[in-house]
Coordinates of C-alpha atoms in Angstrom, one line a residue:
M1 CA 0.0 0.0 0.0
T2 CA 1.3 3.5 -0.9
T3 CA 1.4 5.7 2.2
A4 CA 0.2 9.3 2.2
R5 CA 3.8 10.4 2.6
G6 CA 4.9 8.4 -0.4
S7 CA 1.9 9.7 -2.4
T8 CA 2.8 13.3 -1.7
R9 CA 6.5 12.8 -2.5
D10 CA 5.6 11.0 -5.8
A11 CA 3.1 13.8 -6.7
I12 CA 5.8 16.4 -6.2
V13 CA 8.3 14.5 -8.4
S14 CA 5.7 14.0 -11.1
A15 CA 4.8 17.7 -11.0
A16 CA 8.4 18.7 -11.2
L17 CA 9.0 16.4 -14.2
E18 CA 6.0 17.8 -16.0
L19 CA 7.2 21.4 -15.5
F20 CA 10.8 20.5 -16.5
R21 CA 9.5 19.3 -19.8
E22 CA 7.2 22.3 -20.3
R23 CA 9.5 25.1 -19.0
G24 CA 13.0 23.6 -18.7
F25 CA 14.9 23.1 -15.5
E26 CA 15.9 26.8 -15.0
G27 CA 12.4 28.0 -15.7
T28 CA 10.8 25.8 -13.0
T29 CA 10.5 27.1 -9.5
M30 CA 9.7 25.2 -6.3
R31 CA 6.6 27.3 -5.9
A32 CA 5.4 26.2 -9.4
V33 CA 6.1 22.6 -8.5
A34 CA 4.1 22.9 -5.3
E35 CA 1.2 24.5 -7.1
R36 CA 1.2 21.8 -9.8
A37 CA 1.4 19.0 -7.1
G38 CA -1.4 20.6 -5.1
V39 CA 0.6 21.1 -2.0
S40 CA 1.9 24.0 0.0
V41 CA 5.4 25.4 -0.8
G42 CA 6.4 24.5 2.8
N43 CA 5.3 20.9 2.2
A44 CA 7.3 20.8 -1.1
Y45 CA 10.4 22.0 0.8
Y46 CA 9.8 19.4 3.5
Y47 CA 10.4 16.6 1.0
F48 CA 13.0 18.4 -1.2
S49 CA 15.2 21.3 0.0
S50 CA 15.9 22.4 -3.6
K51 CA 15.2 21.7 -7.2
D52 CA 18.5 19.8 -7.4
E53 CA 17.2 17.4 -4.7
L54 CA 14.2 16.7 -6.9
V55 CA 16.6 15.2 -9.4
Q56 CA 17.2 12.4 -6.9
G57 CA 13.5 11.7 -7.0
F58 CA 13.7 11.6 -10.7
Y59 CA 16.5 9.0 -10.5
D60 CA 14.3 6.8 -8.3
Q61 CA 11.3 7.1 -10.6
L62 CA 13.5 6.4 -13.7
V63 CA 14.9 3.2 -12.2
A64 CA 11.4 2.0 -11.4
E65 CA 10.1 2.8 -14.9
H66 CA 13.2 1.1 -16.4
R67 CA 12.7 -2.1 -14.5
A68 CA 9.0 -2.2 -15.3
L69 CA 9.7 -1.9 -19.1
A70 CA 12.8 -4.1 -19.1
L71 CA 11.6 -7.2 -17.3
P72 CA 8.9 -8.2 -19.9
G73 CA 11.5 -7.8 -22.6
L74 CA 13.7 -10.4 -20.9
A75 CA 11.1 -13.1 -21.0
G76 CA 11.9 -16.0 -23.4
H77 CA 15.5 -14.8 -24.0
A78 CA 18.4 -16.7 -22.6
D79 CA 21.2 -15.2 -24.7
L80 CA 23.1 -12.7 -22.6
A81 CA 23.6 -10.2 -25.5
D82 CA 19.8 -10.3 -26.1
R83 CA 19.0 -9.7 -22.5
L84 CA 21.6 -7.0 -21.9
G85 CA 20.6 -5.2 -25.2
A86 CA 16.9 -5.3 -24.4
T87 CA 17.6 -3.8 -20.9
L88 CA 19.7 -1.0 -22.3
H89 CA 17.3 -0.2 -25.1
A90 CA 14.5 -0.1 -22.5
W91 CA 16.4 2.5 -20.5
I92 CA 16.7 4.7 -23.6
T93 CA 13.0 4.4 -24.3
V94 CA 12.1 5.3 -20.7
A95 CA 14.5 8.2 -20.6
E96 CA 13.6 9.7 -24.0
P97 CA 10.8 12.1 -22.6
Y98 CA 13.4 13.7 -20.3
R99 CA 16.1 14.0 -22.9
E100 CA 15.9 17.8 -23.4
F101 CA 16.8 18.6 -19.8
A102 CA 18.7 15.4 -18.7
G103 CA 22.0 17.1 -19.5
R104 CA 21.4 19.6 -16.7
F105 CA 20.7 16.8 -14.3
F106 CA 23.8 14.9 -15.0
A107 CA 25.9 18.1 -15.0
V108 CA 24.8 18.6 -11.4
A109 CA 25.5 14.9 -10.5
A110 CA 29.0 15.1 -12.0
Q111 CA 30.1 17.7 -9.4
P112 CA 32.6 16.2 -6.9
G113 CA 30.9 15.3 -3.6
N114 CA 27.4 16.1 -4.9
P115 CA 24.8 13.9 -3.3
L116 CA 23.2 13.4 -6.7
S117 CA 26.2 11.5 -8.0
P118 CA 25.3 7.9 -8.9
F119 CA 28.1 6.9 -6.6
S120 CA 26.9 8.9 -3.5
Q121 CA 25.4 7.5 -0.4
E122 CA 22.2 9.4 -1.1
S123 CA 21.9 7.6 -4.5
G124 CA 22.4 4.2 -2.9
P125 CA 18.8 3.0 -3.2
A126 CA 18.6 3.9 -6.9
R127 CA 22.0 2.4 -7.5
A128 CA 21.1 -0.8 -5.7
A129 CA 17.9 -1.1 -7.6
A130 CA 19.7 -0.6 -10.9
V131 CA 22.4 -3.2 -10.1
D132 CA 19.6 -5.6 -9.0
L133 CA 18.1 -5.3 -12.4
Y134 CA 21.4 -6.3 -14.1
R135 CA 21.7 -9.2 -11.6
E136 CA 18.4 -10.5 -13.0
V137 CA 19.7 -10.0 -16.6
L138 CA 22.7 -12.2 -15.7
A139 CA 20.7 -14.7 -13.7
G140 CA 18.4 -15.6 -16.6
A141 CA 21.1 -15.8 -19.2
R142 CA 22.5 -19.1 -20.5
V143 CA 26.1 -18.3 -19.7
D144 CA 28.7 -19.7 -17.3
P145 CA 31.2 -17.0 -16.5
D146 CA 34.2 -17.3 -14.2
P147 CA 32.7 -17.5 -10.6
E148 CA 34.8 -14.6 -9.3
L149 CA 33.8 -12.4 -12.2
A150 CA 30.1 -13.5 -12.0
R151 CA 29.8 -11.9 -8.5
E152 CA 30.8 -8.5 -9.8
L153 CA 29.2 -8.7 -13.3
P154 CA 25.9 -7.0 -12.3
E155 CA 27.8 -3.9 -11.1
L156 CA 30.1 -4.0 -14.1
M157 CA 27.0 -4.0 -16.3
W158 CA 25.7 -1.1 -14.4
L159 CA 29.0 0.8 -15.0
Q160 CA 28.5 0.0 -18.7
H161 CA 25.0 1.4 -18.4
L162 CA 26.5 4.7 -17.0
G163 CA 28.8 4.9 -20.0
I164 CA 25.8 4.6 -22.3
V165 CA 24.0 7.3 -20.3
L166 CA 26.9 9.6 -20.7
F167 CA 26.9 9.1 -24.5
W168 CA 23.1 9.5 -24.6
V169 CA 23.3 12.9 -22.8
H170 CA 25.5 14.2 -25.6
D171 CA 23.7 12.4 -28.4
R172 CA 21.6 14.8 -30.6
S173 CA 20.6 12.2 -33.2
E174 CA 16.9 11.7 -33.8
G175 CA 15.4 9.1 -31.4
A176 CA 18.9 8.6 -29.9
S177 CA 19.7 6.4 -32.9
R178 CA 23.5 6.8 -32.3
T179 CA 23.1 5.6 -28.7
R180 CA 21.1 2.7 -29.8
M181 CA 23.7 1.8 -32.4
L182 CA 26.4 2.0 -29.6
V183 CA 24.3 -0.5 -27.6
D184 CA 24.0 -2.9 -30.5
R185 CA 27.7 -2.7 -31.3
T186 CA 29.0 -3.1 -27.7
V187 CA 26.6 -5.6 -26.2
P188 CA 27.8 -8.6 -28.3
M189 CA 31.4 -7.8 -27.3
V190 CA 30.5 -7.7 -23.6
A191 CA 28.6 -11.0 -23.9
R192 CA 31.5 -12.6 -25.7
L193 CA 34.0 -11.5 -23.1
V194 CA 31.8 -12.9 -20.4
R195 CA 31.6 -16.3 -22.2
L196 CA 35.3 -16.4 -22.6
S197 CA 36.1 -15.5 -19.0
R198 CA 36.4 -19.1 -18.0
L199 CA 39.2 -19.8 -20.4
P200 CA 42.6 -20.2 -18.6
V201 CA 44.2 -17.6 -20.7
L202 CA 41.6 -14.9 -19.8
R203 CA 40.9 -15.8 -16.2
P204 CA 43.8 -13.7 -14.8
L205 CA 42.5 -10.7 -16.7
G206 CA 39.0 -11.3 -15.3
R207 CA 40.4 -11.5 -11.7
Q208 CA 42.3 -8.2 -12.3
V209 CA 39.0 -6.6 -13.3
V210 CA 37.3 -8.0 -10.1
D211 CA 40.1 -6.7 -8.0
L212 CA 39.9 -3.3 -9.6
V213 CA 36.1 -3.1 -9.0
R214 CA 36.5 -4.0 -5.3
L215 CA 39.3 -1.5 -4.9
L216 CA 37.2 1.3 -6.4
R217 CA 34.2 0.3 -4.2
S218 CA 36.2 0.4 -1.0

C-alpha cells in the first residue's frame, strides 16, 4: 500500500518532471512545483530542499520505470547479449521524454561530492535497484562466467550502463539512434568476453577486473 507520505512525494516528483518538460529546469520554481502538485510550498520543501534534490526523486522514478519496461522484454530470452541489449534499449526508451533537460541533471550529478552523484550514499537506493536489475539480466542468461567475475558482473554491467547514459546525454541524433547503435555494437562484445572469461588464458585478466572493482568500491 502506498502511504500518504509516499503519495505526496511522488506527486511532487511527477509535477516537477511535467514542469521541467514544459519550462525547462531553469524555468521551473519550487513554488510552481508545489502548485502543480497541489501542496503548499512548505510541504514541497519538507520533501525536497531544492530543485537539485528533486533530481534524486527523478532517478528513483526512472529506475522503477526502467525495471517495469525491461523485465517483460527479458522473457523468453536466454542469450546474454539479447537480455543486456533489451535492458539498455528499455532505458533509452524510458528516458527519452526527459532527454531535453537530462544534461542539466547529469551536470549537477557530476560535481565532486554532490549527493546526486550515482556513486553517492544518497543515491544508494537507486543504484542498488539498478544493479539488482542487471543481476536479473545475468541470472536468466544461458552463460557460465568465471565465478569470481560473476559476482561482480551486475555492477560491471551497471557501469557500462552509466557509460551509455553519458553518451546519450550528448547524443543529438533523432530518437537517440546513435546511442542505440552503440548499444547494438558493444553488447555482443561484452557477452563474448563474459563467455570467454572461464578460459585459462583470460581468467587472470578477469580476476584483475574483479580486484579493480573491489578497490574502487572500497
